[in-house]
Short mmCIF file of C-alpha atoms in Angstrom, two decimals:
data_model
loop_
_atom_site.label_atom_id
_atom_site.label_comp_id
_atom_site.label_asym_id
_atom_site.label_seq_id
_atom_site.Cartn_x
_atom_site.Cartn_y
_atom_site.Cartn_z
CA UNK A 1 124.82 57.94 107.85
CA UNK A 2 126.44 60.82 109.17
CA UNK A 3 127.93 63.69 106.79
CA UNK A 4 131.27 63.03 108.11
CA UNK A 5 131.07 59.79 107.10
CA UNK A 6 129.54 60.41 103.84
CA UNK A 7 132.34 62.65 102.78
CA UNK A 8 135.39 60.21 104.12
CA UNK A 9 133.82 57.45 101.78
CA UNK A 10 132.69 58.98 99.08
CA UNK A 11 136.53 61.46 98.88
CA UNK A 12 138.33 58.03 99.30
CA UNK A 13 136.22 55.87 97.05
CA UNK A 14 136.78 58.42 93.95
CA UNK A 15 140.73 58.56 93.48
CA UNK A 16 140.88 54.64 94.11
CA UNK A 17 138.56 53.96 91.28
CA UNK A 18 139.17 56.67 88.74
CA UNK A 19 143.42 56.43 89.08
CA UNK A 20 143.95 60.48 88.53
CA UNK A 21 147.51 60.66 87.34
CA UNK A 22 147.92 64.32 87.09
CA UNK A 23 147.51 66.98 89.83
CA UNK A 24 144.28 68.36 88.36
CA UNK A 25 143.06 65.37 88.07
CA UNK A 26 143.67 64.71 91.79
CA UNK A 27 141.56 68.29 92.61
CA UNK A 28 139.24 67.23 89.58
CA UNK A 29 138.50 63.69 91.50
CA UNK A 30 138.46 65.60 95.10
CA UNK A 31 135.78 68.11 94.03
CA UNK A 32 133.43 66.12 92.08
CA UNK A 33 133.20 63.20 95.08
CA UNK A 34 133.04 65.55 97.87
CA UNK A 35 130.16 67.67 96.19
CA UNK A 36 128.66 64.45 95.26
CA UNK A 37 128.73 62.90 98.35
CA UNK A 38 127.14 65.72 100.44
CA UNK A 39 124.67 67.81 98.35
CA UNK A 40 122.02 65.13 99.03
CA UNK A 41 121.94 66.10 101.97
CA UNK A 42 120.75 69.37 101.10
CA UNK A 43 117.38 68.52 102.79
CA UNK A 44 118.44 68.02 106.47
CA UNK A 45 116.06 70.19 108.34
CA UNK A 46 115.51 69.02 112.42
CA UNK A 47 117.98 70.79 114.70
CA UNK A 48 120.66 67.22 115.08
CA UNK A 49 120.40 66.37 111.40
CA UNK A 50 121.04 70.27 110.59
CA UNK A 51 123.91 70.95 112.65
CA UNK A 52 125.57 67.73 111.57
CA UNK A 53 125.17 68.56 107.74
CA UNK A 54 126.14 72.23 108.85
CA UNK A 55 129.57 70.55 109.83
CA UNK A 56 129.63 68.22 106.81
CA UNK A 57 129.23 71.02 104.40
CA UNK A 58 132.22 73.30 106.06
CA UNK A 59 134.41 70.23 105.63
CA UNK A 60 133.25 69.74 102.28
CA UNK A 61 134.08 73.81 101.25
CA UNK A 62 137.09 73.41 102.90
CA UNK A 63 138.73 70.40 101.32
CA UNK A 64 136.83 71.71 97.59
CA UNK A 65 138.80 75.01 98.23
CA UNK A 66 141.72 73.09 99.24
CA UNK A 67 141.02 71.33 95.88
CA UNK A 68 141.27 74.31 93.90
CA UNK A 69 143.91 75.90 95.26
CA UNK A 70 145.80 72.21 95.02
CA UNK A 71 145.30 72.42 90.91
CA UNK A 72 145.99 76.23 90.58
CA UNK A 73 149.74 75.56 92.64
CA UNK A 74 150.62 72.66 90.72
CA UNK A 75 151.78 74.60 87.20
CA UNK A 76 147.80 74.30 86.04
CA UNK A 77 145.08 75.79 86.02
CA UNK A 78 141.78 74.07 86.91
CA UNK A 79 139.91 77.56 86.11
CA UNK A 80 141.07 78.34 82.92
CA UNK A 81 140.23 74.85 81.94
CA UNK A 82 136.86 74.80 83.33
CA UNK A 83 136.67 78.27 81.32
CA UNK A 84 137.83 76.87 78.31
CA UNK A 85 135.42 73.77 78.08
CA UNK A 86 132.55 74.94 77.70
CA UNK A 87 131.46 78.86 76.97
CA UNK A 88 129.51 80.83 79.54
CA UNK A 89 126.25 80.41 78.94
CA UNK A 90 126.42 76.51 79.52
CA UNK A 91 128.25 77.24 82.69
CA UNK A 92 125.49 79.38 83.76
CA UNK A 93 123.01 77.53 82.89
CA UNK A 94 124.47 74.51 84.81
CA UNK A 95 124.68 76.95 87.70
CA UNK A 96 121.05 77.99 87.54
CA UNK A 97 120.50 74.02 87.24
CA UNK A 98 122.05 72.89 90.33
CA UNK A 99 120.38 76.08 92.53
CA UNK A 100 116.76 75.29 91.16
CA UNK A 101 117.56 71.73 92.00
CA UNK A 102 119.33 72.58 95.83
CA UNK A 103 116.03 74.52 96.44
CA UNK A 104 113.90 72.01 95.30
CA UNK A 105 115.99 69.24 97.38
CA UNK A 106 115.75 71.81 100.84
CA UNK A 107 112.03 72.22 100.92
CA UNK A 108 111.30 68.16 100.30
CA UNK A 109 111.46 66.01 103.00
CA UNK A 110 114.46 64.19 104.50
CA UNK A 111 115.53 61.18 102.11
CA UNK A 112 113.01 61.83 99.80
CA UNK A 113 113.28 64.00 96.09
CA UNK A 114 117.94 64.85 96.89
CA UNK A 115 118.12 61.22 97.72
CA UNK A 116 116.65 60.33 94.39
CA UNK A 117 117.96 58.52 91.09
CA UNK A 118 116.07 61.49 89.31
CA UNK A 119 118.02 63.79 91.85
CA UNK A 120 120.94 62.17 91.14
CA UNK A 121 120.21 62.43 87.25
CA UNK A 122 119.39 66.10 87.06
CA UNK A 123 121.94 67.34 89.09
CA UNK A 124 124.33 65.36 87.08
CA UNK A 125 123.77 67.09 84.03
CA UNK A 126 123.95 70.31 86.42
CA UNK A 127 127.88 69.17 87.10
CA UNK A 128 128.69 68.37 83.12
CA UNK A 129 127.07 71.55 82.28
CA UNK A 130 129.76 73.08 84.34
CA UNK A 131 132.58 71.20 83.13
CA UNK A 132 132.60 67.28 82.18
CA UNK A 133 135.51 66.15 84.33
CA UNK A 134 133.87 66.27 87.65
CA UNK A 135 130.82 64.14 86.11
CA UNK A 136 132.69 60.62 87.16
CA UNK A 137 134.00 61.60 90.96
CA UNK A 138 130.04 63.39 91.23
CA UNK A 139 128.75 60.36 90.81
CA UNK A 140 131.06 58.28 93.02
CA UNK A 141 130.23 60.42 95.79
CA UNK A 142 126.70 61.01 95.26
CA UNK A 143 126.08 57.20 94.71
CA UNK A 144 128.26 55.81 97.68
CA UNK A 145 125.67 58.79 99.70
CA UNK A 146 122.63 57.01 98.48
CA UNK A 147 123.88 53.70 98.97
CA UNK A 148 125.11 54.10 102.84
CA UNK A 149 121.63 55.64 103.43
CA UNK A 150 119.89 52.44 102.17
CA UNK A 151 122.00 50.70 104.96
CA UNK A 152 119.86 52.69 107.82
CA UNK A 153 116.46 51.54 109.39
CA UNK A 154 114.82 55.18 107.69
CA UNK A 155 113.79 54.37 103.77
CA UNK A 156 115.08 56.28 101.23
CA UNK A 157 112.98 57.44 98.56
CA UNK A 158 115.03 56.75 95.64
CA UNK A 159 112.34 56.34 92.76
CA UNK A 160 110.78 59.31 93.58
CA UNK A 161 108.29 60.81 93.02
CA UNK A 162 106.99 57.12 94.24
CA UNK A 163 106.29 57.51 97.90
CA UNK A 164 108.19 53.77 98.38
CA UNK A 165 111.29 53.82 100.40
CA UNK A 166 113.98 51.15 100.27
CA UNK A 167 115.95 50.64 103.02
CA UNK A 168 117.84 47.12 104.46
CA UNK A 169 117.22 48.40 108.28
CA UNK A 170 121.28 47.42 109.25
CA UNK A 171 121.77 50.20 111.16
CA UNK A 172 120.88 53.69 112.57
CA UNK A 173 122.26 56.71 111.06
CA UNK A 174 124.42 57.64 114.31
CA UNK A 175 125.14 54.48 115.55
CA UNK A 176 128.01 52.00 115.51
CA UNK A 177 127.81 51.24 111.89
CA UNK A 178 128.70 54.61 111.10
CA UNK A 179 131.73 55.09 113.36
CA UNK A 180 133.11 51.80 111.23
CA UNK A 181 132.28 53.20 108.05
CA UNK A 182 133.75 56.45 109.22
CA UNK A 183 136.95 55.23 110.20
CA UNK A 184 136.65 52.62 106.88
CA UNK A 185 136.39 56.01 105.26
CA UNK A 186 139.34 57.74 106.67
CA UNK A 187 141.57 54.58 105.93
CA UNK A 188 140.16 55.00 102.17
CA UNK A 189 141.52 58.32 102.49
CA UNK A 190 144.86 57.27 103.32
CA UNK A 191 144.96 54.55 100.94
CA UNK A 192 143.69 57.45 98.17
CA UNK A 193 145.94 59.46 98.82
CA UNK A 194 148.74 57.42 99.05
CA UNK A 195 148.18 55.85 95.43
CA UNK A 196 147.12 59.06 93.94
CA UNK A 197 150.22 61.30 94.86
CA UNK A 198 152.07 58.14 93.54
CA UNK A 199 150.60 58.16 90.17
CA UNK A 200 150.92 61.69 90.02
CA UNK A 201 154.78 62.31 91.14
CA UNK A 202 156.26 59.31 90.67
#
């Protein structure tokens, strides 16, 4: 599927099923899924596939800094917390994690070592070694990724380093299926939103 797509399900997948009641958990929820649900895509190389992650990863900053900026303005402070978890040297060394793992997702080929259960493993403990609390909405979004990709006629390689691809050929990346799941996506969103503000204000 499409990034656009990826991010729509995978942001309005996470508050639905983890229920944040607070306003950093809201940002907490909105980070983790929308990091999850487009760093497998790290290894989109040809020109269309580029400029379309290109896109997907802008949005993705954008509604991550909107995130933070969301939990800083709402009497908290998602920094200080993420501070105070864990001391530097873990969060460094969770940062060192996920760039050795980003590089080592950009030079493999398209749906083959980021679009992997060890991928999504590894860069898991990258995310709790940075702070815990994005673990759950991480893997929400990075699962919902993998699992929209197996819908398309192009395997992905998710028991690498096994060269077998799974895929249940449904669909083409770019075709109808994923303007559905798109706008399914952007309906989650809503629906998210709606329920999560709700639990939070009201």
């Amino acid at each position: 599927m499409m990034s656009k797509t990826h991010i729509t399900m995978g942001i309005g997948a996470s508050p639905l099923l983890l229920h944040p009641d607070t306003a950093i958990g809201i940002s907490v929820a909105l980070i983790g899924s929308t990091f999850g649900a487009i760093i497998p895509d790290i290894d989109c190389k040809s020109t269309k596939i580029s400029r379309d992650a290109l896109h997907g990863r802008i949005i993705a900053g954008a509604v991550i800094a909107a995130s933070v900026f969301f939990g800083q303005s709402q009497q908290v402070s998602l920094l200080k917390n993420i501070l105070q978890t864990h001391v530097n040297h873990t969060i460094l060394l969770g940062f060192l994690l996920m760039s050795v793992l980003c590089v080592a997702g950009r030079i493999s080929g398209h749906r083959s070592f980021s679009h992997s259960l060890l991928f999504f493993v590894l860069m898991g403990g990258a995310v709790y070694s940075i702070y815990p609390a994005f673990l759950p909405g991480f893997c929400i979004g990075c699962l919902s990724h993998l699992l929209l990709d197996c819908l398309n006629k192009k395997p992905v390689r998710l028991l690498y380093p096994i060269k077998t691809g799974f895929c249940m050929k449904l669909c083409y990346a770019d075709g109808v299926a994923n303007k559905v799941l798109l706008w399914v996506g952007v309906l989650l969103n809503v629906c998210a939103v709606t329920v999560a503000w709700a639990e939070a204000f009201l």
